[in-house]
């Protein structure tokens, strides 16, 4: 029988690694979220299943082989998604130059595709998949992390549905590369792009002109479209994303509150504390204590 194993590898700042987080969902082989210092190295290893990685902050440089100079290098920057097929060795090509935060999951794709054969196409090959702008994957990946971290009713069903949702979005990203004309119609494309940027990189000191440039609209036009379709201006939306993310991190991670505040783009822990209390009615310490997490400043 599969045994659940939650652990924190030595050398991490915060985070976890879970092997078979739910024995009733064996297709999710392992999963984790980690904040790692520059001294943390991922040595050469290989998996029997697909492994997904989503880079949140920092930059990591990888090699698809163990022997120096023989593999194909690839770099994961904030917003990058990488999927390594079964049997392909991979490792850090060099030590990271800054603290890095990433999500990862190892998935028995054959077991998932048995339920969803229509998703098969991108996962037939044996090549590493790298996508540089994968912000749309952040929400379903985070939801899967949340379901794994919860000890609540319907946990098994929640994990399986979240896993399926993440794989659907990963498949869409792969298909979008091969079919660049694919588009979504429920939001203006520029608004959708701006929202994904804010959701995936909430800690970045976003300027409206930079957000508008990356979204393909003038600043005034973006603010007008964003406010009309989302209901609030980009700055207000970003602040709410930061606070929502802070609540998740307080409950599901051991990252010290000061480090958490700085990662989310607040100028100081005092600024974070005042904003958090104003928008949630509670202090960060209260939320962490209610969740039974250790209090770290």
XYZ file of C-alpha atoms in Angstrom:
297
model
C 0.000 0.000 0.000
C 1.267 3.485 -0.874
C 2.320 5.545 2.129
C 2.001 9.317 2.296
C 5.296 11.032 3.165
C 5.468 14.786 3.774
C 8.936 16.154 4.442
C 11.080 19.253 4.085
C 14.406 18.519 2.363
C 17.423 19.811 4.255
C 18.714 23.178 3.142
C 15.387 24.781 2.160
C 14.167 28.090 3.549
C 10.589 26.760 3.590
C 8.301 24.400 1.711
C 7.623 20.697 1.433
C 7.974 17.560 -0.668
C 5.191 14.968 -0.519
C 5.478 11.453 -1.919
C 2.096 9.978 -2.839
C 0.194 12.742 -1.014
C -3.039 10.721 -1.272
C -2.841 6.918 -1.644
C -6.238 7.016 -3.379
C -4.734 9.195 -6.152
C -1.611 7.178 -7.078
C -1.226 9.024 -10.377
C 0.121 11.992 -8.354
C 3.504 10.489 -7.496
C 4.992 13.478 -5.706
C 4.378 17.196 -5.353
C 5.838 20.165 -3.536
C 6.410 23.869 -3.139
C 9.829 25.114 -2.141
C 11.687 28.314 -1.345
C 15.381 27.600 -1.832
C 18.548 29.633 -1.163
C 21.386 29.911 -3.638
C 23.221 27.109 -1.806
C 20.451 24.605 -2.584
C 21.367 22.355 -5.497
C 19.294 19.819 -7.421
C 21.630 17.058 -8.513
C 21.200 14.730 -11.472
C 18.125 12.540 -11.203
C 15.533 10.789 -13.357
C 11.856 9.866 -12.877
C 9.678 7.095 -14.202
C 6.857 9.598 -14.828
C 6.426 13.154 -16.135
C 7.613 15.920 -13.815
C 6.142 19.433 -14.046
C 7.929 22.514 -12.674
C 6.518 26.043 -12.493
C 9.011 28.773 -11.613
C 7.525 31.474 -9.351
C 10.512 33.677 -8.503
C 14.224 33.550 -9.236
C 15.971 31.908 -12.164
C 17.297 28.371 -12.462
C 19.447 26.915 -15.231
C 19.116 23.245 -16.040
C 20.768 20.549 -18.091
C 18.985 17.532 -19.528
C 22.019 15.249 -19.040
C 24.441 14.603 -16.223
C 27.672 14.710 -18.197
C 29.150 18.191 -18.479
C 28.499 19.751 -21.863
C 26.525 16.845 -23.321
C 22.952 17.893 -22.547
C 20.520 20.501 -23.778
C 20.494 23.513 -21.432
C 17.287 25.317 -20.550
C 16.491 28.211 -18.238
C 13.429 28.710 -16.059
C 12.571 32.324 -15.284
C 9.535 33.607 -13.348
C 6.457 32.427 -15.232
C 8.233 29.522 -16.948
C 6.799 26.015 -17.078
C 8.814 22.889 -17.768
C 7.692 19.273 -18.216
C 10.357 16.560 -18.211
C 9.332 13.170 -19.722
C 9.923 9.812 -18.051
C 13.488 8.541 -18.261
C 15.100 11.893 -19.103
C 17.870 12.869 -16.641
C 17.960 16.478 -15.487
C 19.801 18.622 -12.942
C 20.884 22.169 -12.154
C 23.454 23.264 -14.687
C 24.834 25.828 -12.235
C 24.089 27.255 -8.805
C 21.248 29.813 -8.777
C 22.270 33.427 -8.230
C 19.261 34.346 -6.074
C 16.606 32.804 -3.869
C 14.143 30.847 -5.975
C 10.564 29.685 -5.402
C 8.968 26.939 -7.487
C 6.136 24.405 -7.608
C 6.597 20.864 -8.887
C 4.603 17.685 -9.398
C 5.395 14.214 -10.759
C 2.465 12.690 -12.621
C 1.769 9.230 -13.969
C 0.398 10.559 -17.237
C -0.841 7.205 -18.490
C -3.142 6.875 -15.482
C -4.551 10.385 -15.974
C -4.933 10.001 -19.735
C -6.867 6.798 -19.205
C -9.605 9.083 -17.852
C -9.011 11.865 -20.374
C -7.696 10.405 -23.664
C -8.455 13.656 -25.514
C -5.472 15.277 -23.744
C -2.997 12.741 -25.114
C -1.404 14.623 -28.021
C 1.262 16.807 -26.297
C 2.414 13.981 -24.025
C 3.294 11.348 -26.610
C 6.909 12.357 -27.166
C 10.061 12.129 -25.101
C 11.286 15.721 -25.389
C 11.399 18.269 -22.573
C 8.616 20.862 -22.888
C 9.527 24.432 -21.881
C 7.075 27.348 -22.066
C 8.275 30.804 -21.052
C 4.922 32.523 -20.433
C 2.800 30.055 -18.510
C 1.052 32.391 -16.071
C -2.301 30.728 -16.768
C -0.966 27.561 -15.126
C -0.335 29.269 -11.809
C -3.909 29.165 -10.488
C -4.625 25.457 -11.175
C -1.159 24.457 -9.915
C -1.657 26.503 -6.740
C -5.086 24.929 -6.293
C -3.552 21.453 -6.487
C -0.957 22.451 -3.864
C -3.790 23.724 -1.668
C -5.826 20.526 -1.966
C -2.767 18.438 -1.099
C -2.023 20.632 1.927
C -5.573 20.505 3.315
C -6.743 17.901 5.766
C -10.435 18.299 5.048
C -13.493 16.461 3.811
C -13.563 15.329 0.164
C -9.772 15.689 0.006
C -9.267 12.804 -2.421
C -11.869 14.133 -4.841
C -10.421 17.631 -4.524
C -6.917 16.420 -5.365
C -8.076 14.403 -8.370
C -10.160 17.259 -9.805
C -7.372 19.782 -9.200
C -4.848 17.459 -10.864
C -7.091 17.088 -13.900
C -7.602 20.868 -14.114
C -3.862 21.493 -13.988
C -3.204 18.941 -16.733
C -5.938 20.468 -18.910
C -4.302 23.892 -18.671
C -0.825 22.457 -19.304
C -2.198 20.738 -22.404
C -3.749 23.997 -23.584
C -0.422 25.774 -23.199
C 1.305 23.111 -25.302
C -1.414 23.300 -27.941
C -1.221 27.100 -27.991
C 2.424 26.865 -28.988
C 1.597 24.603 -31.918
C -1.562 26.594 -32.785
C -0.760 30.254 -32.051
C -4.125 31.427 -33.412
C -5.919 29.844 -30.456
C -7.576 32.552 -28.358
C -9.917 32.949 -25.436
C -12.970 35.178 -25.726
C -14.261 35.640 -22.192
C -11.909 38.597 -21.543
C -10.162 41.151 -23.724
C -6.805 39.466 -24.552
C -4.851 42.390 -23.079
C -6.883 42.287 -19.851
C -6.384 38.548 -19.617
C -2.632 38.971 -20.124
C -2.445 41.759 -17.523
C -4.410 39.746 -14.988
C -2.213 36.676 -15.473
C 0.935 38.786 -15.037
C -0.365 40.286 -11.796
C -1.504 36.909 -10.459
C 1.730 35.131 -11.284
C 4.175 37.860 -10.225
C 2.412 39.734 -7.417
C 5.721 40.574 -5.764
C 6.967 42.560 -8.724
C 6.824 46.382 -8.340
C 4.448 46.761 -11.277
C 4.209 50.144 -12.992
C 1.092 50.714 -15.045
C 3.069 51.672 -18.143
C 5.124 48.468 -17.913
C 1.989 46.362 -17.430
C 0.336 48.121 -20.375
C 3.385 47.637 -22.609
C 3.501 43.904 -21.873
C -0.246 43.656 -22.435
C -0.221 45.487 -25.761
C -2.385 48.519 -24.903
C -1.807 52.126 -23.924
C -1.844 52.751 -20.181
C -5.169 54.605 -20.164
C -6.836 52.050 -22.436
C -5.644 49.149 -20.287
C -6.923 50.751 -17.071
C -10.266 51.466 -18.737
C -10.673 47.924 -20.133
C -9.364 46.234 -16.989
C -11.680 48.189 -14.689
C -14.687 47.526 -16.908
C -14.108 43.780 -17.270
C -12.586 42.877 -13.873
C -14.462 45.399 -11.734
C -11.471 47.176 -10.135
C -8.371 48.986 -11.471
C -5.133 46.976 -11.883
C -3.543 48.418 -8.717
C -6.502 47.394 -6.542
C -6.558 43.968 -8.143
C -2.832 43.508 -7.478
C -3.254 44.432 -3.815
C -6.062 41.906 -3.396
C -4.007 39.208 -5.138
C -1.137 39.908 -2.745
C -3.376 39.611 0.304
C -5.085 36.446 -1.011
C -1.684 34.908 -1.689
C -0.476 35.943 1.761
C -3.386 34.134 3.402
C -2.559 30.951 1.472
C 1.130 31.168 2.344
C 0.408 31.822 6.029
C -1.681 28.665 6.193
C 0.241 26.351 3.878
C 3.894 27.363 4.277
C 6.400 27.964 7.052
C 7.963 30.999 5.360
C 8.681 33.704 7.968
C 6.153 36.549 7.859
C 8.773 39.192 7.046
C 10.127 37.133 4.134
C 6.564 36.481 2.980
C 5.779 40.207 2.989
C 8.871 41.080 0.975
C 8.267 38.301 -1.560
C 4.765 39.650 -2.170
C 6.043 43.154 -2.920
C 5.311 45.007 0.311
C 7.897 47.635 1.213
C 8.146 46.451 4.817
C 6.596 44.036 7.275
C 4.827 46.994 8.883
C 3.231 47.982 5.568
C 2.137 44.398 5.052
C 0.731 44.097 8.592
C -1.359 47.262 8.264
C -2.696 46.320 4.814
C -3.444 42.732 5.822
C -5.380 43.816 8.925
C -7.331 46.435 6.957
C -8.434 44.010 4.234
C -8.969 40.833 6.262
C -9.876 42.074 9.728
C -7.193 39.801 11.233
C -3.463 39.937 11.794
C -1.088 37.613 9.987
C -0.137 36.093 13.344
C -3.772 35.279 14.063
C -4.198 33.529 10.720
C -1.038 31.475 11.182
C -1.903 30.517 14.767
C -5.480 29.537 13.809
C -4.038 27.281 11.115
C -1.767 25.618 13.654
C 1.389 26.703 11.842
C 4.584 27.674 13.684
C 4.962 31.433 14.050
C 8.071 32.788 12.350
C 8.792 36.482 12.077
